[in-house]
Short mmCIF file of C-alpha atoms and ligand atoms in Angstrom, two decimals:
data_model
loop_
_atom_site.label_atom_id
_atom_site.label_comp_id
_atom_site.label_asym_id
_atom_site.label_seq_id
_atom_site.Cartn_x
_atom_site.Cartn_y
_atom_site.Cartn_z
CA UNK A 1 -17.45 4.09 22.40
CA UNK A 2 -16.97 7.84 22.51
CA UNK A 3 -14.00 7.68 24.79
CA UNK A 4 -12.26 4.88 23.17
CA UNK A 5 -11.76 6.87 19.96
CA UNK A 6 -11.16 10.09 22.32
CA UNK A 7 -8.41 8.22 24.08
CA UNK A 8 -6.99 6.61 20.64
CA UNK A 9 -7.30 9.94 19.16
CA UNK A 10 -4.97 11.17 22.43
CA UNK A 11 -2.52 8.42 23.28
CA UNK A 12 -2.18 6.85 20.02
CA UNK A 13 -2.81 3.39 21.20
CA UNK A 14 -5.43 1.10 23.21
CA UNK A 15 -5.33 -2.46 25.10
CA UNK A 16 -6.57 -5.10 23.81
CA UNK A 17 -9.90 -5.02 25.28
CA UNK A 18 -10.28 -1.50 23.85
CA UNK A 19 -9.06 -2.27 19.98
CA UNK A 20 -11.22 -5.46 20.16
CA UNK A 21 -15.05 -3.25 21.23
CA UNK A 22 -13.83 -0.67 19.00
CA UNK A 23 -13.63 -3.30 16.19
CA UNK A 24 -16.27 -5.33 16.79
CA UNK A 25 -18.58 -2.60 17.16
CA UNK A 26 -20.64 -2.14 13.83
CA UNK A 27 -22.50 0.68 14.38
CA UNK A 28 -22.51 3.98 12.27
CA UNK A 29 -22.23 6.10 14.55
CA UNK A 30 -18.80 4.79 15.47
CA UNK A 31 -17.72 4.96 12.47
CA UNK A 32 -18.49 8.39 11.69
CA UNK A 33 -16.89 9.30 14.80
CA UNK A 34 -13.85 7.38 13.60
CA UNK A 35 -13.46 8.88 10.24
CA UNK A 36 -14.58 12.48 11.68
CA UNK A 37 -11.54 12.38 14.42
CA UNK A 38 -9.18 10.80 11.60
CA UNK A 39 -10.07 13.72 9.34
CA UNK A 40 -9.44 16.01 12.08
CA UNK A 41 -5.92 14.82 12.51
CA UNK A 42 -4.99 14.47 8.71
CA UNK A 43 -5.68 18.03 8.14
CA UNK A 44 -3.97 19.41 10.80
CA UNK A 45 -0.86 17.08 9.03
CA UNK A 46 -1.64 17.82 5.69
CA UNK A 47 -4.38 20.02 5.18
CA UNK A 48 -6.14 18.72 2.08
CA UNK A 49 -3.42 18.19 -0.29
CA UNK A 50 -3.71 14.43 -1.79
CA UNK A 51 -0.44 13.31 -2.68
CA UNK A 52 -0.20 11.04 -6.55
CA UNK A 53 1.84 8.22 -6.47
CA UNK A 54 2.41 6.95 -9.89
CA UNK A 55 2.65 2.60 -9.95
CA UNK A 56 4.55 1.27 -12.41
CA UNK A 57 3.99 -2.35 -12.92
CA UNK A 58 6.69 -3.36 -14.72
CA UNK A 59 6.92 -6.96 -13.95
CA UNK A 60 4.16 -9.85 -13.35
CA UNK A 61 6.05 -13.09 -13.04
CA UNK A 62 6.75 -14.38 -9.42
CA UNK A 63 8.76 -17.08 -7.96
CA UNK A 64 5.85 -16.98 -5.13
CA UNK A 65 2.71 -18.44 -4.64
CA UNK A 66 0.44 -16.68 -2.36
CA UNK A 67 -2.39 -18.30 -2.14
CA UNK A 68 -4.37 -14.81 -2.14
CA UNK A 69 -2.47 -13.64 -5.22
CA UNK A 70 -3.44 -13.19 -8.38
CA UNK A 71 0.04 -13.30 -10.11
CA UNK A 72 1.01 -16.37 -8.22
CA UNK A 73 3.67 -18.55 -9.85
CA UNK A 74 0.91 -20.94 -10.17
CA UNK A 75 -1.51 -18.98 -11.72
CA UNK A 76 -0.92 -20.57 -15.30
CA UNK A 77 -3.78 -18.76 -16.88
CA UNK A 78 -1.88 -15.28 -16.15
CA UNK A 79 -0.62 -13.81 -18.96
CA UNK A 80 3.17 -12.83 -18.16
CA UNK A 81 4.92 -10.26 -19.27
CA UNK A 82 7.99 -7.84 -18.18
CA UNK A 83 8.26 -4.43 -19.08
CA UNK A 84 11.41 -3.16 -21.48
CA UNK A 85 13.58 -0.61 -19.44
CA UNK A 86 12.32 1.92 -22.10
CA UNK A 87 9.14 1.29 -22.09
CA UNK A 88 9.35 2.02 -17.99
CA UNK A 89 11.50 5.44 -19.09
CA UNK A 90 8.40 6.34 -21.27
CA UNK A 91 5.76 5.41 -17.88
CA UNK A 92 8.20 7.32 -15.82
CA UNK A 93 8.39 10.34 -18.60
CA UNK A 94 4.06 10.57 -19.18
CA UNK A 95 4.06 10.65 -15.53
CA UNK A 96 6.25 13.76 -15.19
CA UNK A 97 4.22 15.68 -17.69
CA UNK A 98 0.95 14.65 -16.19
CA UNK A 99 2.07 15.85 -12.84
CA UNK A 100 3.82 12.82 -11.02
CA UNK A 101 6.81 13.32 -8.79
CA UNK A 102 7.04 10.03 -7.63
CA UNK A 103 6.99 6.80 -9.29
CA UNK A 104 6.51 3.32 -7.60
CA UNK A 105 8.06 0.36 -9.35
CA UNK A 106 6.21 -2.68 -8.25
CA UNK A 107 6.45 -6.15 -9.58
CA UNK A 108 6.19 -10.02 -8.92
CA UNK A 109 9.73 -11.01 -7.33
CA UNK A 110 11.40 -11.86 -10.48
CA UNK A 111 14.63 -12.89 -10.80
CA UNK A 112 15.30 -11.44 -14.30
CA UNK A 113 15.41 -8.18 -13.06
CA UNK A 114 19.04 -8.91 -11.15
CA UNK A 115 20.48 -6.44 -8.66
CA UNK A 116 22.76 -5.16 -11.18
CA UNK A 117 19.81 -4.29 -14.05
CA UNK A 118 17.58 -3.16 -11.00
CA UNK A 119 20.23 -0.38 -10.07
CA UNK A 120 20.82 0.72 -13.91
CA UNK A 121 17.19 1.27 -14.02
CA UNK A 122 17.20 3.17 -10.19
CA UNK A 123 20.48 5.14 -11.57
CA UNK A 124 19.12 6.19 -15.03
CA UNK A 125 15.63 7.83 -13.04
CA UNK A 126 17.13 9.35 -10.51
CA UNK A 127 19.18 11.11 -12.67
CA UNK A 128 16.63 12.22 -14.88
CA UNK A 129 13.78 13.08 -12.56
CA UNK A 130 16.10 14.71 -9.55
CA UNK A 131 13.19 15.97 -7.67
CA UNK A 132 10.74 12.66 -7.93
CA UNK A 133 10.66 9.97 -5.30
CA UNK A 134 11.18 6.86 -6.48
CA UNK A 135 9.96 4.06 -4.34
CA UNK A 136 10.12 0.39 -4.81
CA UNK A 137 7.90 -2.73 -4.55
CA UNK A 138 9.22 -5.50 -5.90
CA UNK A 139 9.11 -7.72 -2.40
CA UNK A 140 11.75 -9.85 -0.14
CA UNK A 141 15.11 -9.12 -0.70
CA UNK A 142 18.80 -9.30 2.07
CA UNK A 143 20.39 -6.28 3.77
CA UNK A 144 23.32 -6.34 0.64
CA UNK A 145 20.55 -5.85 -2.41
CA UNK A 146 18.31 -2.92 -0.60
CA UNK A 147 21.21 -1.25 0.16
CA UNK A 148 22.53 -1.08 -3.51
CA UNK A 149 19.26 -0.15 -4.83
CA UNK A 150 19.35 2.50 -2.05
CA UNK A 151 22.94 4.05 -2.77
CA UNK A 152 21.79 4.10 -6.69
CA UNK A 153 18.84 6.50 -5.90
CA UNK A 154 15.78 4.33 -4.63
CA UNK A 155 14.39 6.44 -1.38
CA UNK A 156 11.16 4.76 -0.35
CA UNK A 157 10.12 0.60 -0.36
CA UNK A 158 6.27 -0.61 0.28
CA UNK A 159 6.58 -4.36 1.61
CA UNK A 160 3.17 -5.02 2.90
CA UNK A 161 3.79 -7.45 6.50
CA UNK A 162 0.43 -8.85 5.11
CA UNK A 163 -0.46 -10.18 8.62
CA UNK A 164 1.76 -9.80 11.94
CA UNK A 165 0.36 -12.90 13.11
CA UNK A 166 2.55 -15.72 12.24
CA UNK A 167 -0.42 -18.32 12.60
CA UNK A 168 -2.02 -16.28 10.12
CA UNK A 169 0.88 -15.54 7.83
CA UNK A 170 1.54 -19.56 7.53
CA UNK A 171 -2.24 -19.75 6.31
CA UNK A 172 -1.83 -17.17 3.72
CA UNK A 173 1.48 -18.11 2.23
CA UNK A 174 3.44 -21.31 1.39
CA UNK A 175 5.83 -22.97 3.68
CA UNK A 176 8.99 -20.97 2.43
CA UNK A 177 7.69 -18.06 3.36
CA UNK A 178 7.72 -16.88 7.17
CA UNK A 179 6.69 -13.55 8.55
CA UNK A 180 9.48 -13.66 10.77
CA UNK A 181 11.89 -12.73 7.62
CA UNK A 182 9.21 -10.35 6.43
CA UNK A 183 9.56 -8.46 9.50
CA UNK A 184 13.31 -9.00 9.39
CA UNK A 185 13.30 -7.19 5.72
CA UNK A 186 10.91 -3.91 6.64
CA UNK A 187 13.34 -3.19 9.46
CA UNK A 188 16.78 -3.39 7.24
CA UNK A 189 14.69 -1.06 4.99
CA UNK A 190 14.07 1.10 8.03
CA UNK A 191 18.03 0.94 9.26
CA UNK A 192 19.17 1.56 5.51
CA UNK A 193 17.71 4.67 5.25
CA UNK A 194 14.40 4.24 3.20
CA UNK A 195 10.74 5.76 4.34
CA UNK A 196 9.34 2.65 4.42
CA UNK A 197 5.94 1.23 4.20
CA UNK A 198 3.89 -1.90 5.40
CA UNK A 199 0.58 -3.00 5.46
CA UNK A 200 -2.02 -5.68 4.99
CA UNK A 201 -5.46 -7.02 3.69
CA UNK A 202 -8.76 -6.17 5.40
CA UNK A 203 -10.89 -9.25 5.27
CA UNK A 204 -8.16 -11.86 4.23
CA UNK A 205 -9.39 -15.55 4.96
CA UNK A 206 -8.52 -16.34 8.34
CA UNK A 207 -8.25 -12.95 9.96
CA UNK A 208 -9.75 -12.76 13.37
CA UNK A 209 -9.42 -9.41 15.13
CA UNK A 210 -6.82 -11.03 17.25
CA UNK A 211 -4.81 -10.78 13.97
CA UNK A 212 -5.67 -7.06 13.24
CA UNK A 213 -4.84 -6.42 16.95
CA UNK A 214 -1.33 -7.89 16.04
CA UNK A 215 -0.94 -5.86 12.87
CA UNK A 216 -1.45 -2.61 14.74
CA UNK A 217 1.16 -3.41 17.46
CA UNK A 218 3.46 -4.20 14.67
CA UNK A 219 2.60 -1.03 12.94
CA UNK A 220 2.98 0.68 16.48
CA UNK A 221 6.55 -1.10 16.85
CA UNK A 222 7.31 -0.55 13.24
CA UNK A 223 6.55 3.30 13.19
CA UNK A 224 6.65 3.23 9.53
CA UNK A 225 6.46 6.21 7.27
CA UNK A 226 3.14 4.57 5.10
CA UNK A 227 0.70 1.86 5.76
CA UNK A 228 -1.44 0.17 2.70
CA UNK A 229 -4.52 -1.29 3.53
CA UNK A 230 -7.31 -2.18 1.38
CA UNK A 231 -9.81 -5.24 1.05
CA UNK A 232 -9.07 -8.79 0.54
CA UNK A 233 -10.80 -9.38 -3.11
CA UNK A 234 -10.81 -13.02 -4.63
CA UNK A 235 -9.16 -13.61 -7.27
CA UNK A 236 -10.36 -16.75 -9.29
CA UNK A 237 -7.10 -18.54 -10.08
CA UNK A 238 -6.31 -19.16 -6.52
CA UNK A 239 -6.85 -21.17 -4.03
CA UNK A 240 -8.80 -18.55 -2.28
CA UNK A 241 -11.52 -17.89 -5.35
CA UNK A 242 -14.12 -19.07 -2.96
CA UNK A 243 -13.42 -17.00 0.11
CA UNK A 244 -15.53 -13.63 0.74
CA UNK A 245 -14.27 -10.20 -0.14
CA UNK A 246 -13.11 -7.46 2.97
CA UNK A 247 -15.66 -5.23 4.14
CA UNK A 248 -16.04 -1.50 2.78
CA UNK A 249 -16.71 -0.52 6.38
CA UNK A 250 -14.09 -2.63 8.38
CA UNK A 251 -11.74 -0.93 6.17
CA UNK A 252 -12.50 2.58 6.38
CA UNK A 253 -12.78 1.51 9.89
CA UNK A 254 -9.32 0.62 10.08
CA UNK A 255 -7.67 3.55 8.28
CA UNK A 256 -9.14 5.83 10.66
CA UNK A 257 -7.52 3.92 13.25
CA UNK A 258 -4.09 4.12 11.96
CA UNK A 259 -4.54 7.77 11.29
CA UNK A 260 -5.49 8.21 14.85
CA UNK A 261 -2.21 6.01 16.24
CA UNK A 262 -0.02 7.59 13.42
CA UNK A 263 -0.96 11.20 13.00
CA UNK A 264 1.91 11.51 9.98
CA UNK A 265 1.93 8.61 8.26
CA UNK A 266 1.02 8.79 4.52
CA UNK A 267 -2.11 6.03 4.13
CA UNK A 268 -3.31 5.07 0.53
CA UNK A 269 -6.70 5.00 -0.23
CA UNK A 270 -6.20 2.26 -2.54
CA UNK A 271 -7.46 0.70 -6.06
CA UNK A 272 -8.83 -2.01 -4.04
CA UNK A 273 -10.82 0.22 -2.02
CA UNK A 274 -12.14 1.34 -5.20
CA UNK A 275 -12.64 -2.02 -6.60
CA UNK A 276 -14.97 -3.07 -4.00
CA UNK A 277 -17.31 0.73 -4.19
CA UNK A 278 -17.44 3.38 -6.72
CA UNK A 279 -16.63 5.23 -4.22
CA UNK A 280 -14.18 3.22 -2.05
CA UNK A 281 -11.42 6.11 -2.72
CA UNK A 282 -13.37 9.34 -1.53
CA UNK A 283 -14.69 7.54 1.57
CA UNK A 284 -11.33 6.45 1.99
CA UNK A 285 -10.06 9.65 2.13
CA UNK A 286 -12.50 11.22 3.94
CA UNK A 287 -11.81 8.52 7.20
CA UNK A 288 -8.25 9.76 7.24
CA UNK A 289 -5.83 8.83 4.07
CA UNK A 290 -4.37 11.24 2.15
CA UNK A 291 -2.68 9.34 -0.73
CA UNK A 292 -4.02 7.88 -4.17
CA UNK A 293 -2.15 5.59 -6.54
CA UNK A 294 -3.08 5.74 -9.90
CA UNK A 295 -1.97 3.54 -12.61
CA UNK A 296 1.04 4.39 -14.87
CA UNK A 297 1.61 0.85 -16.17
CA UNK A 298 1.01 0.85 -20.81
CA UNK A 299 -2.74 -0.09 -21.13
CA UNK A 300 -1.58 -3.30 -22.90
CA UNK A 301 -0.55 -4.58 -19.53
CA UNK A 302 -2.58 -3.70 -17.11
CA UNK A 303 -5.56 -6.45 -17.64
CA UNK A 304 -2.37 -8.94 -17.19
CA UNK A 305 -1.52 -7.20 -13.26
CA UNK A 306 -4.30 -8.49 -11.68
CA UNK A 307 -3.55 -9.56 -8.01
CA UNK A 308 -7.70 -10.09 -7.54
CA UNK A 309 -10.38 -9.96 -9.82
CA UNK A 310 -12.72 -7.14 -11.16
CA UNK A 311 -9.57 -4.51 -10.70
CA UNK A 312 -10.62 -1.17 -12.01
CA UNK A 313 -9.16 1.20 -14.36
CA UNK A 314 -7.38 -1.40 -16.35
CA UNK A 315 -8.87 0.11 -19.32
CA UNK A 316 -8.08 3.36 -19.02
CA UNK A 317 -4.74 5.86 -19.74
CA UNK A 318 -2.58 7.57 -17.72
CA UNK A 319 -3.83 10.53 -17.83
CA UNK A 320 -7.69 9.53 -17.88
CA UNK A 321 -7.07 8.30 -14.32
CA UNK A 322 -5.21 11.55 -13.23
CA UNK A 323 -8.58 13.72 -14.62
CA UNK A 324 -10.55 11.54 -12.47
CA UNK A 325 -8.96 10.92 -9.74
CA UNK A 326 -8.47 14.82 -9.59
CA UNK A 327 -11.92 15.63 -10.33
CA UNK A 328 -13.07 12.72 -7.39
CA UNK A 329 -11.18 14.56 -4.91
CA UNK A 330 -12.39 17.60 -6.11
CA UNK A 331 -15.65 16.36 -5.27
CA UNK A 332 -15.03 15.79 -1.98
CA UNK A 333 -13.25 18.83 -1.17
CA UNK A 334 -9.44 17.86 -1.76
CA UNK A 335 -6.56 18.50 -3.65
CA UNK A 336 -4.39 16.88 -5.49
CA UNK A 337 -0.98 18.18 -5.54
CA UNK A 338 2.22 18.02 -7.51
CA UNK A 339 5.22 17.20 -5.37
CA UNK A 340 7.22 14.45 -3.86
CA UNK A 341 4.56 14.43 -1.15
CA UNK A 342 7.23 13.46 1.68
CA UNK A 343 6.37 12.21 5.63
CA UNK A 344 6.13 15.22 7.37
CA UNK A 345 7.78 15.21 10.72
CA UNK A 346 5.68 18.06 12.16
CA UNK A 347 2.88 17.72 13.88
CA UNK A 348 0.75 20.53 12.44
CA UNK A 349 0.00 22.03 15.61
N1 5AD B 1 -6.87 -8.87 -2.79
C1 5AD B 1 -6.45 -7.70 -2.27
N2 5AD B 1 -5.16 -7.35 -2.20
C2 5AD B 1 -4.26 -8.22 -2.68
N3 5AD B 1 -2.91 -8.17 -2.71
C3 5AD B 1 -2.46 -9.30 -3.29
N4 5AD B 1 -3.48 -10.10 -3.63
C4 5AD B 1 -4.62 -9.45 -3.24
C5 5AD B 1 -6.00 -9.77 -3.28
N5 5AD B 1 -6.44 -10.94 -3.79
C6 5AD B 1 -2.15 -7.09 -2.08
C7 5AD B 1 -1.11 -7.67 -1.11
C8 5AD B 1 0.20 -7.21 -1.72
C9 5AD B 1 -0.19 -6.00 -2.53
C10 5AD B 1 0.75 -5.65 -3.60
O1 5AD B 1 -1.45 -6.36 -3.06
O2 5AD B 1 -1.31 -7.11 0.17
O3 5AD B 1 1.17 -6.90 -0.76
FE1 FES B 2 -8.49 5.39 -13.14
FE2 FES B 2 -10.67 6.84 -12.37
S1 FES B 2 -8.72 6.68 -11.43
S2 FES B 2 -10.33 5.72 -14.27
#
């Protein structure tokens, strides 16, 4: 298995036959390999800085209905709400002082929030928090509406592809929804201008590693500036409340691999990581990411912006999470770091 990772670790890519020993293969040892190589390469990238991200929810109603999601339009026991356009001033304004300089509005695609009161919110932040990134997540839009949001100040979007498989995709989502328009809308992100992110669930019912073979070719073809992986988790208002929760391992497994095919990009070690192992984040890190997202969402919402169940840190504020999180990666041997924390193009050697 040594020279798999060796060669992914060199040509950034493997065949088939390669990707599908390297993921079937459950032993430690490859694993440890993995995450050693990965770490190898993210430091030589970014050294140990940790980039903060700062996610706003601001919306949870959705005209979809994923059947893995949590905020699902038929999800009648969810408890909607929709942040005020001060009240997301106020997240945006905490997370400056706590050391945020980017914010990520995320929400349920609701069609309250038109174009036109989506780019008076993107105007009014940009202008008063110049130096932040401010990246959206608020799900399928056309060419026309990214643009505007881009032109008003918006410079990064995070549209997970969920699964590049379109056998897989029609399993996970309703009829209306096809990955070939998914695909369609991360690469009119790309073309507008945006560093743009994709991604998709480790362990979501039906995968095969067939399917993750597919998602890595898309993220290969793709070449996008951020992939977000973390574990499927049920969520028990959906159809999929009975289906088993990603692995810890085949996730950590996985980020090391896209650190090894995409020196650069900027990887999440996500809540969900951390929802499945108290320390999901730290070994998340240390097999190759180099991002963390903390919550910036009021506390009286964040028990309603649950995608899957048992989410952490829906109790705690702002700035609780930011002590952690900085004293976890402390731990570890980290840094986190106040900037934008933008792609570098470099390669660090
Ligand atoms: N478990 C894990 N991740 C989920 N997401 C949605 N529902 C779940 C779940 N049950 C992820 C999707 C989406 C992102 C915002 O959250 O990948 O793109
Ligand atoms: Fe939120 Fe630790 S990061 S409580």
């Amino acid at each position: 298995m040594k020279n798999i990772v060796l060669k992914l670790e060199k040509e950034h890519f493997l065949r088939d036959e390669e990707f599908r020993l390297l993921l079937e293969d459950e032993s430690e040892e490859t694993l440890m390999l993995l995450a050693e190589r990965a770490d190898k390469v993210r430091r030589k990238v970014y050294g140990t800085d940790i980039y903060l991200r700062g996610l706003i929810e601001f919306t949870n109603y959705c005209k979809n209905d994923c059947y893995y999601c949590g905020i699902r339009r038929s999800n009648s026991d969810a408890e909607r709400y929709r942040l005020t356009d001060e009240q997301i001033y106020d997240c945006c304004k905490i997370g400056y002082e706590l050391g945020f300089r980017t914010f990520v509005l995320q929400g349920g695609e609701d069609g309250c929030f038109t174009d036109d009161k989506l780019v008076e919110i993107i105007k009014t932040i940009r202008q008063n928090y110049p130096d932040c990134a401010l990246t959206l997540s608020i799900g399928e839009k056309s060419y026309e509406s990214y643009k505007r949001y881009f032109d008003a100040g918006a410079d990064r979007y995070l549209l997970r592809h969920e699964t590049a498989n379109s056998i897989h995709y029609g399993k996970l989502h309703p009829k209306n929804l096809l990955l070939e328009n998914r695909k369609k809308c991360l690469y009119n992100l790309k073309e507008i201008g945006y560093q743009v992110g994709c991604g998709f669930m480790v362990g979501s019912p039906f995968q095969t590693t067939k399917s993750i073979i597919d998602d890595l070719k898309f993220i290969r073809d793709l070449n996008p500036h951020m992939v977000g992986i973390g574990p499927f988790i049920p969520h028990k208002n959906t159809p999929f409340k009975a289906y088993e929760q990603g692995s810890l391992d085949l996730t950590l497994k996985l980020l090391s691999v896209i650190r090894l095919m995409l020196p650069n990009v900027l990887l999440p070690s996500t809540t969900a990581l951390g929802t499945i192992h108290p320390l999901g984040r730290e070994k998340g890190v240390l097999a190759g990411a180099n991002v963390v997202m903390p919550n910036l969402s009021p506390r009286n919402v964040r028990k309603k912006y649950l995608l899957y169940d048992n989410k952490i840190c829906t109790g705690d504020e702002a700035a609780e999470c930011i002590v952690c999180m900085k004293n976890r990666m402390k731990s570890i041997g980290y840094k986190v770091v106040v900037n934008r924390g933008d792609y570098k193009e470099i390669n660090g050697e």
